[in-house]
mmCIF file of C-alpha atoms in Angstrom:
data_model
loop_
_atom_site.group_PDB
_atom_site.id
_atom_site.type_symbol
_atom_site.label_atom_id
_atom_site.label_comp_id
_atom_site.label_asym_id
_atom_site.label_seq_id
_atom_site.Cartn_x
_atom_site.Cartn_y
_atom_site.Cartn_z
ATOM 1 C CA MET M 1 30.489 22.024 -12.176
ATOM 2 C CA PRO M 2 28.706 18.673 -11.608
ATOM 3 C CA LEU M 3 25.839 18.589 -9.134
ATOM 4 C CA LYS M 4 26.329 16.620 -5.969
ATOM 5 C CA ILE M 5 23.671 13.925 -5.633
ATOM 6 C CA GLU M 6 22.460 13.114 -2.154
ATOM 7 C CA LEU M 7 20.872 9.720 -1.700
ATOM 8 C CA LYS M 8 18.069 9.283 0.804
ATOM 9 C CA ARG M 9 17.313 5.832 2.198
ATOM 10 C CA ASN M 10 13.657 4.754 2.030
ATOM 11 C CA ARG M 11 12.256 1.502 3.345
ATOM 12 C CA CYS M 12 10.597 0.041 0.289
ATOM 13 C CA TYR M 13 9.898 -3.326 -1.368
ATOM 14 C CA GLU M 14 9.067 -3.527 -5.070
ATOM 15 C CA LEU M 15 7.473 -6.484 -6.842
ATOM 16 C CA PHE M 16 7.097 -6.803 -10.612
ATOM 17 C CA SER M 17 5.183 -9.054 -12.980
ATOM 18 C CA GLN M 18 5.164 -8.817 -16.779
ATOM 19 C CA SER M 19 2.512 -6.086 -16.856
ATOM 20 C CA ALA M 20 2.184 -4.659 -13.330
ATOM 21 C CA GLY M 21 4.053 -3.881 -10.156
ATOM 22 C CA LEU M 22 3.570 -3.223 -6.458
ATOM 23 C CA GLU M 23 5.636 -0.925 -4.243
ATOM 24 C CA ILE M 24 5.246 -1.241 -0.470
ATOM 25 C CA SER M 25 6.680 1.666 1.522
ATOM 26 C CA ALA M 26 6.446 3.752 4.665
ATOM 27 C CA ALA M 27 4.156 6.785 4.468
ATOM 28 C CA SER M 28 2.516 9.302 6.758
ATOM 29 C CA LYS M 29 -0.800 11.079 7.146
ATOM 30 C CA THR M 30 -0.793 14.807 7.910
ATOM 31 C CA VAL M 31 -3.592 16.343 9.980
ATOM 32 C CA LYS M 32 -4.167 20.072 9.574
ATOM 33 C CA ASP M 33 -6.215 22.569 11.541
ATOM 34 C CA HIS M 34 -6.710 25.975 9.881
ATOM 35 C CA ASP M 35 -3.912 25.247 7.346
ATOM 36 C CA GLN M 36 -1.441 24.417 10.117
ATOM 37 C CA VAL M 37 -0.014 20.932 10.616
ATOM 38 C CA VAL M 38 -1.081 19.698 14.050
ATOM 39 C CA GLU M 39 -0.223 16.000 13.738
ATOM 40 C CA ARG M 40 1.581 13.429 11.566
ATOM 41 C CA ILE M 41 0.733 9.750 11.816
ATOM 42 C CA GLY M 42 2.633 6.717 10.485
ATOM 43 C CA ARG M 43 1.046 4.788 7.612
ATOM 44 C CA ILE M 44 1.991 2.115 5.057
ATOM 45 C CA GLN M 45 1.492 2.735 1.336
ATOM 46 C CA LEU M 46 0.872 0.102 -1.316
ATOM 47 C CA ARG M 47 1.275 1.622 -4.781
ATOM 48 C CA PHE M 48 0.025 -0.599 -7.595
ATOM 49 C CA PHE M 49 1.101 0.376 -11.107
ATOM 50 C CA LYS M 50 0.847 -0.855 -14.674
ATOM 51 C CA LEU M 51 3.990 -1.403 -16.734
ATOM 52 C CA THR M 52 2.142 -1.278 -20.048
ATOM 53 C CA PRO M 53 1.492 1.957 -21.975
ATOM 54 C CA LYS M 54 -1.910 3.626 -21.678
ATOM 55 C CA SER M 55 -4.439 2.306 -24.188
ATOM 56 C CA ASN M 56 -6.559 5.468 -23.791
ATOM 57 C CA PRO M 57 -6.066 8.884 -22.121
ATOM 58 C CA ASP M 58 -8.481 8.143 -19.237
ATOM 59 C CA GLU M 59 -6.893 4.824 -18.284
ATOM 60 C CA VAL M 60 -5.746 4.527 -14.670
ATOM 61 C CA THR M 61 -2.069 3.505 -14.506
ATOM 62 C CA GLN M 62 -1.618 3.464 -10.727
ATOM 63 C CA ILE M 63 -3.699 3.108 -7.577
ATOM 64 C CA ARG M 64 -2.478 3.876 -4.063
ATOM 65 C CA PHE M 65 -3.833 2.099 -1.000
ATOM 66 C CA ILE M 66 -2.828 3.604 2.365
ATOM 67 C CA CYS M 67 -2.998 1.295 5.395
ATOM 68 C CA GLU M 68 -3.001 2.041 9.077
ATOM 69 C CA PRO M 69 -0.348 -0.007 10.921
ATOM 70 C CA ASP M 70 -2.839 -2.568 12.253
ATOM 71 C CA GLU M 71 -4.327 -2.960 8.750
ATOM 72 C CA ALA M 72 -0.879 -3.672 7.307
ATOM 73 C CA PHE M 73 -0.343 -6.258 10.052
ATOM 74 C CA ASN M 74 -3.719 -7.831 9.219
ATOM 75 C CA LEU M 75 -2.734 -7.910 5.525
ATOM 76 C CA ALA M 76 0.520 -9.684 6.453
ATOM 77 C CA LEU M 77 -1.464 -12.308 8.374
ATOM 78 C CA MET M 78 -3.848 -12.740 5.409
ATOM 79 C CA ILE M 79 -0.936 -13.287 3.017
ATOM 80 C CA SER M 80 0.530 -15.940 5.331
ATOM 81 C CA GLN M 81 -2.875 -17.637 5.656
ATOM 82 C CA VAL M 82 -3.459 -17.656 1.872
ATOM 83 C CA ALA M 83 0.103 -18.914 1.218
ATOM 84 C CA ALA M 84 -0.446 -21.832 3.618
ATOM 85 C CA SER M 85 -3.796 -22.822 2.093
ATOM 86 C CA ALA M 86 -3.970 -26.144 0.239
ATOM 87 C CA ALA M 87 -6.818 -24.914 -1.978
ATOM 88 C CA PRO M 88 -7.295 -21.720 -3.988
ATOM 89 C CA CYS M 89 -8.698 -18.934 -1.799
ATOM 90 C CA LYS M 90 -9.092 -15.180 -1.575
ATOM 91 C CA GLU M 91 -9.002 -12.795 1.407
ATOM 92 C CA LYS M 92 -9.931 -9.098 1.410
ATOM 93 C CA LEU M 93 -9.196 -6.176 3.694
ATOM 94 C CA HIS M 94 -12.135 -4.017 4.724
ATOM 95 C CA PRO M 95 -12.876 -1.585 1.891
ATOM 96 C CA HIS M 96 -11.702 2.012 2.107
ATOM 97 C CA LYS M 97 -14.451 4.541 1.376
ATOM 98 C CA PHE M 98 -13.818 8.142 0.396
ATOM 99 C CA VAL M 99 -16.356 10.851 -0.383
ATOM 100 C CA ALA M 100 -15.127 13.491 -2.839
ATOM 101 C CA GLY M 101 -17.604 16.300 -3.529
ATOM 102 C CA GLU M 102 -19.812 15.759 -6.563
ATOM 103 C CA GLN M 103 -18.090 12.514 -7.544
ATOM 104 C CA GLY M 104 -19.788 10.736 -4.653
ATOM 105 C CA GLU M 105 -18.350 7.808 -2.765
ATOM 106 C CA THR M 106 -15.227 6.020 -4.006
ATOM 107 C CA VAL M 107 -14.599 2.507 -2.706
ATOM 108 C CA THR M 108 -11.175 0.863 -2.853
ATOM 109 C CA THR M 109 -10.636 -2.808 -2.025
ATOM 110 C CA LEU M 110 -7.469 -4.827 -1.614
ATOM 111 C CA SER M 111 -7.337 -8.619 -1.850
ATOM 112 C CA VAL M 112 -4.756 -11.395 -1.746
ATOM 113 C CA GLU M 113 -5.357 -14.725 -3.397
ATOM 114 C CA LYS M 114 -4.083 -18.142 -4.260
ATOM 115 C CA TRP M 115 -5.363 -18.930 -7.746
ATOM 116 C CA GLU M 116 -5.511 -21.948 -10.004
ATOM 117 C CA ARG M 117 -6.545 -21.887 -13.672
ATOM 118 C CA GLY M 118 -5.892 -24.296 -16.514
ATOM 119 C CA GLY M 119 -3.454 -26.410 -14.546
ATOM 120 C CA LYS M 120 -1.403 -23.385 -13.480
ATOM 121 C CA GLY M 121 -1.480 -21.602 -10.148
ATOM 122 C CA GLY M 122 0.086 -18.840 -8.161
ATOM 123 C CA PHE M 123 -0.468 -15.904 -5.864
ATOM 124 C CA ALA M 124 -1.591 -12.335 -6.479
ATOM 125 C CA VAL M 125 -2.285 -9.056 -4.721
ATOM 126 C CA THR M 126 -5.076 -7.000 -6.324
ATOM 127 C CA VAL M 127 -6.439 -3.509 -5.774
ATOM 128 C CA ALA M 128 -9.753 -2.298 -7.199
ATOM 129 C CA ARG M 129 -11.223 1.197 -7.218
ATOM 130 C CA GLY M 130 -14.567 1.566 -8.940
ATOM 131 C CA LYS M 131 -14.265 -0.138 -12.337
ATOM 132 C CA ASP M 132 -10.432 0.045 -12.341
ATOM 133 C CA PHE M 133 -8.218 -2.695 -10.945
ATOM 134 C CA ILE M 134 -4.572 -3.749 -10.978
ATOM 135 C CA SER M 135 -3.546 -7.314 -10.187
ATOM 136 C CA VAL M 136 0.071 -8.273 -9.511
ATOM 137 C CA PRO M 137 0.921 -11.996 -9.729
ATOM 138 C CA ILE M 138 3.700 -12.860 -7.271
ATOM 139 C CA PRO M 139 5.842 -16.002 -6.747
ATOM 140 C CA LEU M 140 5.441 -17.669 -3.332
ATOM 141 C CA THR M 141 8.771 -16.504 -1.827
ATOM 142 C CA LYS M 142 8.135 -12.862 -2.786
ATOM 143 C CA PHE M 143 4.526 -13.181 -1.565
ATOM 144 C CA LEU M 144 5.781 -14.360 1.841
ATOM 145 C CA PHE M 145 8.530 -11.715 1.925
ATOM 146 C CA ALA M 146 5.895 -9.024 1.250
ATOM 147 C CA ALA M 147 4.011 -10.336 4.304
ATOM 148 C CA GLU M 148 7.157 -10.137 6.429
ATOM 149 C CA PHE M 149 7.919 -6.611 5.181
ATOM 150 C CA LEU M 150 4.334 -5.497 5.926
ATOM 151 C CA ARG M 151 4.646 -6.995 9.414
ATOM 152 C CA PHE M 152 7.874 -5.032 9.965
ATOM 153 C CA LEU M 153 6.411 -1.759 8.634
ATOM 154 C CA ALA M 154 3.299 -2.234 10.786
ATOM 155 C CA THR M 155 5.351 -1.802 13.952
ATOM 156 C CA ASP M 156 7.919 0.608 12.492
ATOM 157 C CA GLN M 157 5.178 3.004 11.313
ATOM 158 C CA CYS M 158 3.241 2.915 14.580
ATOM 159 C CA TRP M 159 4.028 6.508 15.624
ATOM 160 C CA VAL M 160 2.451 9.947 16.003
ATOM 161 C CA GLU M 161 4.120 13.372 15.905
ATOM 162 C CA ARG M 162 2.313 16.055 17.897
ATOM 163 C CA PRO M 163 3.265 19.559 19.013
ATOM 164 C CA ASP M 164 5.064 19.786 22.323
ATOM 165 C CA LYS M 165 2.528 21.382 24.666
ATOM 166 C CA ARG M 166 4.964 22.830 27.158
ATOM 167 C CA ILE M 167 3.902 26.091 28.783
ATOM 168 C CA PRO M 168 6.485 28.878 28.398
ATOM 169 C CA ALA M 169 8.106 29.996 31.668
#
C-alpha cells in the first residue's frame, strides 16, 4: 500500500549561484527552564550552503545565521541601500557571538555587498564564521526580492508564545 504524503507549506526563498546557495526562512527560538519549554520566539533563518562536494572531511558546507525580526528588517534596508549605490560598497550586520565551552568564542558575521572586479560587477550576500565563509553572488532582481522577503518575514515572525497564566477556579 503506497504511503500518503502530506505536504507542509513553509515560507522560504532560495537563491542559487554556481557553487553556493542561500535559503531564507521562518524559524523560532525555544526557551527552556528545567528542561521544560517556557517560551517560543519568532526568528528568521539564513542558511548558506555550498553546492560543491567537500574537498576535505573537516570542510564546512553550511552556516546558519539566525536573525531577530528587527535584525532581518535592518538587513532588508541594507540590501536596498547597497542595491541603490552607484559605487561598490559593503554593509555588515552586527556580529553574532557565541561562547561554547572549551572552544571559546565563535563570531559570525553577515555582509551584503555591491562588487566590481575586472570590468564585471554584481551583488553578494556573505556569511563568515571563524576562518570559514560562504559567499552567494545574486542578480539585482533576486537581491531586491530577498530584501522584500526579509522585510515581510521581519513582521510575520514578530511573535512570542508563552504559557497561559490563568489561575484555576
